[in-house]
Coordinates of C-alpha atoms and ligand atoms in Angstrom, one line a residue:
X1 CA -10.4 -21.9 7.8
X2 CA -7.2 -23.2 8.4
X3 CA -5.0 -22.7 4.9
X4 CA -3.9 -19.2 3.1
X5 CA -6.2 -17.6 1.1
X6 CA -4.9 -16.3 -2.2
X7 CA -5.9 -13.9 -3.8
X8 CA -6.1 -12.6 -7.9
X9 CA -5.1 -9.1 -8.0
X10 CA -7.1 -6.2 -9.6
X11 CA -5.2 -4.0 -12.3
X12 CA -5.7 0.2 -12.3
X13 CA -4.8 1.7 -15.7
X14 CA -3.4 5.2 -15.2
X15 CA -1.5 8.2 -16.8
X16 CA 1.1 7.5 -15.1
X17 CA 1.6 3.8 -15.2
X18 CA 3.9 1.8 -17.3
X19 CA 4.6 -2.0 -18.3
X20 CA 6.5 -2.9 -14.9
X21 CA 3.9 -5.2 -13.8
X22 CA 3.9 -7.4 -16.3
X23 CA 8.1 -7.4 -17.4
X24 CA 9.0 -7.7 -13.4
X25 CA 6.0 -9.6 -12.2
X26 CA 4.6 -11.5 -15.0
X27 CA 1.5 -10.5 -14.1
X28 CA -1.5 -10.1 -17.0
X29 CA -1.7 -6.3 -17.2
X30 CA -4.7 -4.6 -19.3
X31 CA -1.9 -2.1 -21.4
X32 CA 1.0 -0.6 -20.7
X33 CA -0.5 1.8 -18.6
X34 CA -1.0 0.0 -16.0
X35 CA -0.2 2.3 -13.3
X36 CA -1.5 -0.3 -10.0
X37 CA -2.1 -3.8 -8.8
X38 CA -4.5 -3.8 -6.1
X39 CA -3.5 -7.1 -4.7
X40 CA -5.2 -7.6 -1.1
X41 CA -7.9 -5.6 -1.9
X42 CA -11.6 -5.4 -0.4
X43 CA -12.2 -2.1 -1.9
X44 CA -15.4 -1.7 -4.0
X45 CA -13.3 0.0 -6.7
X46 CA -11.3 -3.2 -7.6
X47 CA -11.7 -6.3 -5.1
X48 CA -9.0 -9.0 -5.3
X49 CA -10.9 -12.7 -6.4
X50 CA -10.5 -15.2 -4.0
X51 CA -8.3 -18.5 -6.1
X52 CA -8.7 -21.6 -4.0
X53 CA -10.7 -23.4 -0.9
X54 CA -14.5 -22.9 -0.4
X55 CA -14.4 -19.5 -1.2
X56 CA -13.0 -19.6 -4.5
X57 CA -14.3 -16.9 -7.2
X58 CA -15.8 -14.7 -4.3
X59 CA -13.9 -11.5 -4.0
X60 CA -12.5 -10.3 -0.7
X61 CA -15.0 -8.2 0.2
X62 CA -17.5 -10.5 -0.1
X63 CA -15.7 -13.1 2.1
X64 CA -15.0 -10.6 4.8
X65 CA -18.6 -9.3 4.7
X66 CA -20.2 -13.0 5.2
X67 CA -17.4 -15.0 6.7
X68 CA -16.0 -12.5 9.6
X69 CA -14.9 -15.8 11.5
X70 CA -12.0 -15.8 8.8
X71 CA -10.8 -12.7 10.1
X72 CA -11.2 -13.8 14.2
X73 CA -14.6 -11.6 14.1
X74 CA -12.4 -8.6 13.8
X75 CA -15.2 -5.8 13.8
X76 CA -16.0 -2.5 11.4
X77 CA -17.9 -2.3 8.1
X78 CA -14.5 -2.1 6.0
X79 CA -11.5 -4.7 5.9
X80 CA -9.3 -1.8 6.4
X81 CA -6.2 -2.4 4.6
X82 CA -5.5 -2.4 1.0
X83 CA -1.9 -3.6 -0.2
X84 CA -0.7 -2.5 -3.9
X85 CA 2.4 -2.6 -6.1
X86 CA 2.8 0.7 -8.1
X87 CA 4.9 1.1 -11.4
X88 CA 5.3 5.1 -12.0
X89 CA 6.6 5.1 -15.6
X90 CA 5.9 9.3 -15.1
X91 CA 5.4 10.9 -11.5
X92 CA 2.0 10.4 -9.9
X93 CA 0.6 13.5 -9.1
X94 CA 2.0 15.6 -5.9
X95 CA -1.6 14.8 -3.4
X96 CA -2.0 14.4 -0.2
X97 CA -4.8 12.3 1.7
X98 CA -7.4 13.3 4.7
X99 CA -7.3 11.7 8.1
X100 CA -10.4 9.4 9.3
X101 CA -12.2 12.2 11.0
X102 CA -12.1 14.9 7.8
X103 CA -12.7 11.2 5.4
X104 CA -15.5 10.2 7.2
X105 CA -17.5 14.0 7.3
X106 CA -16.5 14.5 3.7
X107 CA -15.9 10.9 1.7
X108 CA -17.9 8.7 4.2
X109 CA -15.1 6.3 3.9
X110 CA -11.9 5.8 5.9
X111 CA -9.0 8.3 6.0
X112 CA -5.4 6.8 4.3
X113 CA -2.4 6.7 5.6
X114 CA -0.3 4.7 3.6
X115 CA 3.8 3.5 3.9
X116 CA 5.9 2.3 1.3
X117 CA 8.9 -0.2 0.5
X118 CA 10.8 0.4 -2.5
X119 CA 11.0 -2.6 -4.9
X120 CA 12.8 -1.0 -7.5
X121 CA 14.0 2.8 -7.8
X122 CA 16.2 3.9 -11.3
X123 CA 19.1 5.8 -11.0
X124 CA 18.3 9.5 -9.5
X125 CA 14.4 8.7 -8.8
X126 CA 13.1 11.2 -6.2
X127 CA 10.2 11.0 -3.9
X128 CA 8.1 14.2 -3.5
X129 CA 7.7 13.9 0.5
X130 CA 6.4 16.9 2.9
X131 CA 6.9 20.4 2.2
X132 CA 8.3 23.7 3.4
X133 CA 5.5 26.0 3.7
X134 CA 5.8 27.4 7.7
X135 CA 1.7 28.2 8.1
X136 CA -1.4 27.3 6.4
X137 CA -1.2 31.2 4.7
X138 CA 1.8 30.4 3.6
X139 CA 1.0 26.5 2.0
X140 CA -2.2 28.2 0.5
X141 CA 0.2 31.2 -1.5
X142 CA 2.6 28.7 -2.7
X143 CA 0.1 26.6 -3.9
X144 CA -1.7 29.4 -6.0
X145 CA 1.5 31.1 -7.1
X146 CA 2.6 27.6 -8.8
X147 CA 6.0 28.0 -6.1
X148 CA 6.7 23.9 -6.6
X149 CA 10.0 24.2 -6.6
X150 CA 9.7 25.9 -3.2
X151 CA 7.0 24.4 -1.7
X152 CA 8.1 20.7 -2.5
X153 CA 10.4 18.5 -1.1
X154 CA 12.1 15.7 -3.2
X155 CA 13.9 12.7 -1.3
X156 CA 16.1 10.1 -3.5
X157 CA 15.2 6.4 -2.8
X158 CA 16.6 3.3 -3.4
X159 CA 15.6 -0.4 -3.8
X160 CA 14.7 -1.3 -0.3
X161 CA 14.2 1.6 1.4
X162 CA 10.8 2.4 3.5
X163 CA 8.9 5.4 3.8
X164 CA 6.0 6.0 6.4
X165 CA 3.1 8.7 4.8
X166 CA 0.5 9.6 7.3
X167 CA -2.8 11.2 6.3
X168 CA -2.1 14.8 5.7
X169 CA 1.5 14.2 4.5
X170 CA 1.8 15.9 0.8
X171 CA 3.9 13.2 -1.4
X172 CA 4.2 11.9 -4.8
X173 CA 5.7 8.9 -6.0
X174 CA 8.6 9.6 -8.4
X175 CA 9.2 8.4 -11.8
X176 CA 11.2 5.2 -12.4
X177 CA 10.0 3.8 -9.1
X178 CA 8.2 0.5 -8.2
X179 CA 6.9 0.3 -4.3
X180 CA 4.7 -2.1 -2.2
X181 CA 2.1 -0.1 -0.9
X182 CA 0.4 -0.7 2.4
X183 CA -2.3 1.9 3.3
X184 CA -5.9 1.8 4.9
X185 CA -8.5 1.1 2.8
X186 CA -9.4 3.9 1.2
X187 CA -9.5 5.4 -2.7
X188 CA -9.6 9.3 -1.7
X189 CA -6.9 11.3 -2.8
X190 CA -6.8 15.3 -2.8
X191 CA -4.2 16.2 -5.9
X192 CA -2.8 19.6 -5.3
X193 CA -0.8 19.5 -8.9
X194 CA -0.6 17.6 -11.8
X195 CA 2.3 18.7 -14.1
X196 CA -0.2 20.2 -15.8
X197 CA -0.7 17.1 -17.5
X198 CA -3.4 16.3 -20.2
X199 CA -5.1 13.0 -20.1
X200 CA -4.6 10.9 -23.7
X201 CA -7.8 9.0 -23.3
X202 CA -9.8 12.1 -22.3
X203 CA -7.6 15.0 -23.8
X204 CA -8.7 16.7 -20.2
X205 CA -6.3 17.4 -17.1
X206 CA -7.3 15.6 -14.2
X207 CA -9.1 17.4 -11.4
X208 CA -7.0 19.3 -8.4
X209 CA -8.6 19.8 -5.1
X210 CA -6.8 22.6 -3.5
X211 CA -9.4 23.5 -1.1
X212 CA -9.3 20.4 0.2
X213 CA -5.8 20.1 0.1
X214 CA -4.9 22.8 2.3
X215 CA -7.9 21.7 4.9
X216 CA -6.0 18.7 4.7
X217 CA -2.4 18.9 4.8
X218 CA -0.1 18.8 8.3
X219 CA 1.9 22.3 8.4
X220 CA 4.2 23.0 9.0
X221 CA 5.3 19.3 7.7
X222 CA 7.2 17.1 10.0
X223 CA 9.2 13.8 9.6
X224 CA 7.7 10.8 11.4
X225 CA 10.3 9.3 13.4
X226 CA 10.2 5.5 12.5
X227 CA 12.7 2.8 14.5
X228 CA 13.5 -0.4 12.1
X229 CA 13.4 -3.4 14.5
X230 CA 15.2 -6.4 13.8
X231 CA 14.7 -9.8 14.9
X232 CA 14.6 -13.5 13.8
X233 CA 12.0 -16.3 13.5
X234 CA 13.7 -19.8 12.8
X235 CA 16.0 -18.6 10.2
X236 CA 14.0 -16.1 8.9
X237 CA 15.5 -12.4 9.1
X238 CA 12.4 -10.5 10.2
X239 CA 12.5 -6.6 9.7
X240 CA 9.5 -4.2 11.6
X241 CA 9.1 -0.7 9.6
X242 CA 6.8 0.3 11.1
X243 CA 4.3 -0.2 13.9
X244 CA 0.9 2.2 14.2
X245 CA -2.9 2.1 15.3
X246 CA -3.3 1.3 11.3
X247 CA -1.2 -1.4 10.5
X248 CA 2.2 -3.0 11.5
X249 CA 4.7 -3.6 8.2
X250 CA 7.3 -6.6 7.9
X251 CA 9.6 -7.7 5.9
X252 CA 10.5 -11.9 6.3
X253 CA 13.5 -12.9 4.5
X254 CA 14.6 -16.4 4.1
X255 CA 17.6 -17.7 2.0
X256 CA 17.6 -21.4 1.9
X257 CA 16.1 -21.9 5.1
X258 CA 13.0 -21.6 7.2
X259 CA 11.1 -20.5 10.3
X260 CA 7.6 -20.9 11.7
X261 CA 5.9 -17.8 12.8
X262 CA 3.2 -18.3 15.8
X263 CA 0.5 -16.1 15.6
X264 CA 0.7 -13.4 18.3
X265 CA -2.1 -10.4 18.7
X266 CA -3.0 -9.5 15.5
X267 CA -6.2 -11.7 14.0
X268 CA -4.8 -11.8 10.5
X269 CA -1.5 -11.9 8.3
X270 CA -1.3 -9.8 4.9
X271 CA 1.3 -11.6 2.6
X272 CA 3.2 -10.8 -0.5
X273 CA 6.0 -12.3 -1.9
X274 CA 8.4 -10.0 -4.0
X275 CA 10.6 -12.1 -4.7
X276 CA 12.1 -15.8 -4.9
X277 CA 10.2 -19.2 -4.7
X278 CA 9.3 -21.3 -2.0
X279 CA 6.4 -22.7 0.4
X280 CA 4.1 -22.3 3.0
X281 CA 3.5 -24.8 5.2
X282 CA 0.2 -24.8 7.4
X283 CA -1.2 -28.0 9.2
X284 CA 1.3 -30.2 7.3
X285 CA 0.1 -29.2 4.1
X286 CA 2.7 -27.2 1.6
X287 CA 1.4 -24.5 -0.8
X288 CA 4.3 -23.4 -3.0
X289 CA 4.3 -19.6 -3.1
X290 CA 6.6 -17.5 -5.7
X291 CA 7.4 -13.3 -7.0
X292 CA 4.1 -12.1 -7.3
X293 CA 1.6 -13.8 -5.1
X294 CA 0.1 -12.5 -2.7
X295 CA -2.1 -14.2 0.4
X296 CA -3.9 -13.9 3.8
X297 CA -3.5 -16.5 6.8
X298 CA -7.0 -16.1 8.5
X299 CA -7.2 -16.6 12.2
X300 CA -7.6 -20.3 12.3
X301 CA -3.9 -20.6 11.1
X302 CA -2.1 -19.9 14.4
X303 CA 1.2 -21.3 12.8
X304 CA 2.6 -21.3 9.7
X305 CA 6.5 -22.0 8.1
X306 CA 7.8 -20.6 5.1
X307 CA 10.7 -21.9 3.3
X308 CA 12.9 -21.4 0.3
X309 CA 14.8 -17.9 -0.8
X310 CA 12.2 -15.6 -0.7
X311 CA 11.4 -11.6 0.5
X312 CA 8.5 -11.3 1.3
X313 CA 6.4 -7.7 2.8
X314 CA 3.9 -8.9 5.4
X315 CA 1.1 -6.9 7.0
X316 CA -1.2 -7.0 9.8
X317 CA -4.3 -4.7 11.1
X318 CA -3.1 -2.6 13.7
X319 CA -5.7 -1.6 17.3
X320 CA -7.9 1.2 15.4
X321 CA -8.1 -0.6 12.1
Ligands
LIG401 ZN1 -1.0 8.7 -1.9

């Protein structure tokens, strides 16, 4: 298949969501809770639609599941990445997510380790990220004696910044803060707190799961060391965040100008553009691509330029995924 396939996101309400998605992106949101788009999704609880070429009104999971050739036979039962744009209105709840082993005994699905790039960030917002417990004992005390403040810490972020989460990391996203999120392909979360929040649609809190939590969580907590790496392709700038056995992050930025990317080892491209308007150009044919949409160049496209002013995160499977 030798054009992008785009793809119709899927929406999450949530307690914590706002209206972001629809006043930044334009996209059609169910309320104005709508906390997540799940836009290059597979997962069974909300799979992205397929929108043009043979495959149109199949969802992704159903493509990947009869048509691996799209995907250069990549093996495993899951596609295993899932890319989202949040909107926190309120902070998400402070969680923290197992590792494949511990996901696979106890979830049967894939662990999640999950990075993100900050689209937007309101003055002061704070990311919970890691903690300061010394030993397990210690996470497990703070944890029933309600110590937040102590056990939790908060790092300010700003538009464009990138934060790497590995499984086991204990994070929340703040309030105020919009992020592209890449992360394996995976829906289980392990919430340690909630604010002691109360659901409006259920007039319940939301369930913790604090034995699983402290199983889970990396202690004492330490900072992954992550090396930006710049480069250019045409007249594309060309940023690496990051670069695991999961996945490998990119941002491609382009301001009047082009470049043609080659396909190198990785059997697929992730694409989402968060800004500006421009084109894709495969096999001489031009697809015009704008904020908001969001694609995949299968295997068979081993070349591909994009033009116009546009920032765009990309994303590919890294070895283990
Ligand atoms: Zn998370």
């Amino acid at each position: 298949m030798n054009e992008p396939l785009f793809l119709k996101p899927y929406f999450q309400e949530k307690i914590w969501g706002g209206d972001r998605l629809k006043t930044e992106f334009g996209y059609d949101i169910p309320s104005d809770h709508t906390g997540e788009c799940w836009a290059i999704s597979a997962h069974p609880h909300g799979p992205a639609t397929v929108e043009n070429g043979p495959y149109k009104g199949e969802t992704l999971d159903e493509v990947w599941n009869q048509h691996r050739e799209i995907f250069g036979n990549a093996k495993g039962d899951v596609f295993p990445l899932l890319t989202k744009i949040l909107d926190a209105k309120t902070d998400l709840s402070v969680q923290v997510h197992p590792d494949d082993k511990y996901a696979m005994e106890h979830e049967h699905e894939l662990g999640k380790t999950e990075c993100w790039y900050v689209i937007k960030a309101d003055e002061g917002s704070v990311m919970y990220y890691g903690h300061n417990a010394k030993s397990r004992e210690e996470l497990q005390q703070m944890i029933e004696n309600h110590e937040w403040d102590k056990l939790l810490r908060k790092v300010p972020v700003h538009a464009g910044d990138f934060l790497y989460v590995p499984s086991g990391t204990i994070h929340a996203i703040g309030k105020g803060i919009m992020v592209l999120e890449t992360q394996q392909s995976s829906d289980t979360t392990y919430r340690l707190y909630d604010f002691d929040r109360v659901d409006a649609k259920t007039g319940k809190k939301r369930e913790l799961h604090l034995k699983q939590s402290i199983e889970c969580t990396n202690v004492p907590h330490k900072d992954p060391e992550l090396k930006q790496v710049k480069s250019k392709v045409g007249d594309v700038n060309v940023t690496q965040f990051v670069s695991t056995k999961f996945f490998a992050v990119y941002e491609w930025h382009v301001q009047n100008d082009e470049g043609t990317f080659k396909r190198e080892s990785a059997p697929y491209t992730l694409v989402s553009v968060l800004d500006g308007k421009g084109e894709v150009i495969v096999d001489g044919k031009h697809y015009p691509i704008q904020k908001g949409m969001h694609f995949i160049l299968p295997y068979d496209v081993k070349e591909w330029t994009i033009k116009g002013n546009l920032q765009i995160i990309a994303s590919e499977p890294g070895k283990d995924a």
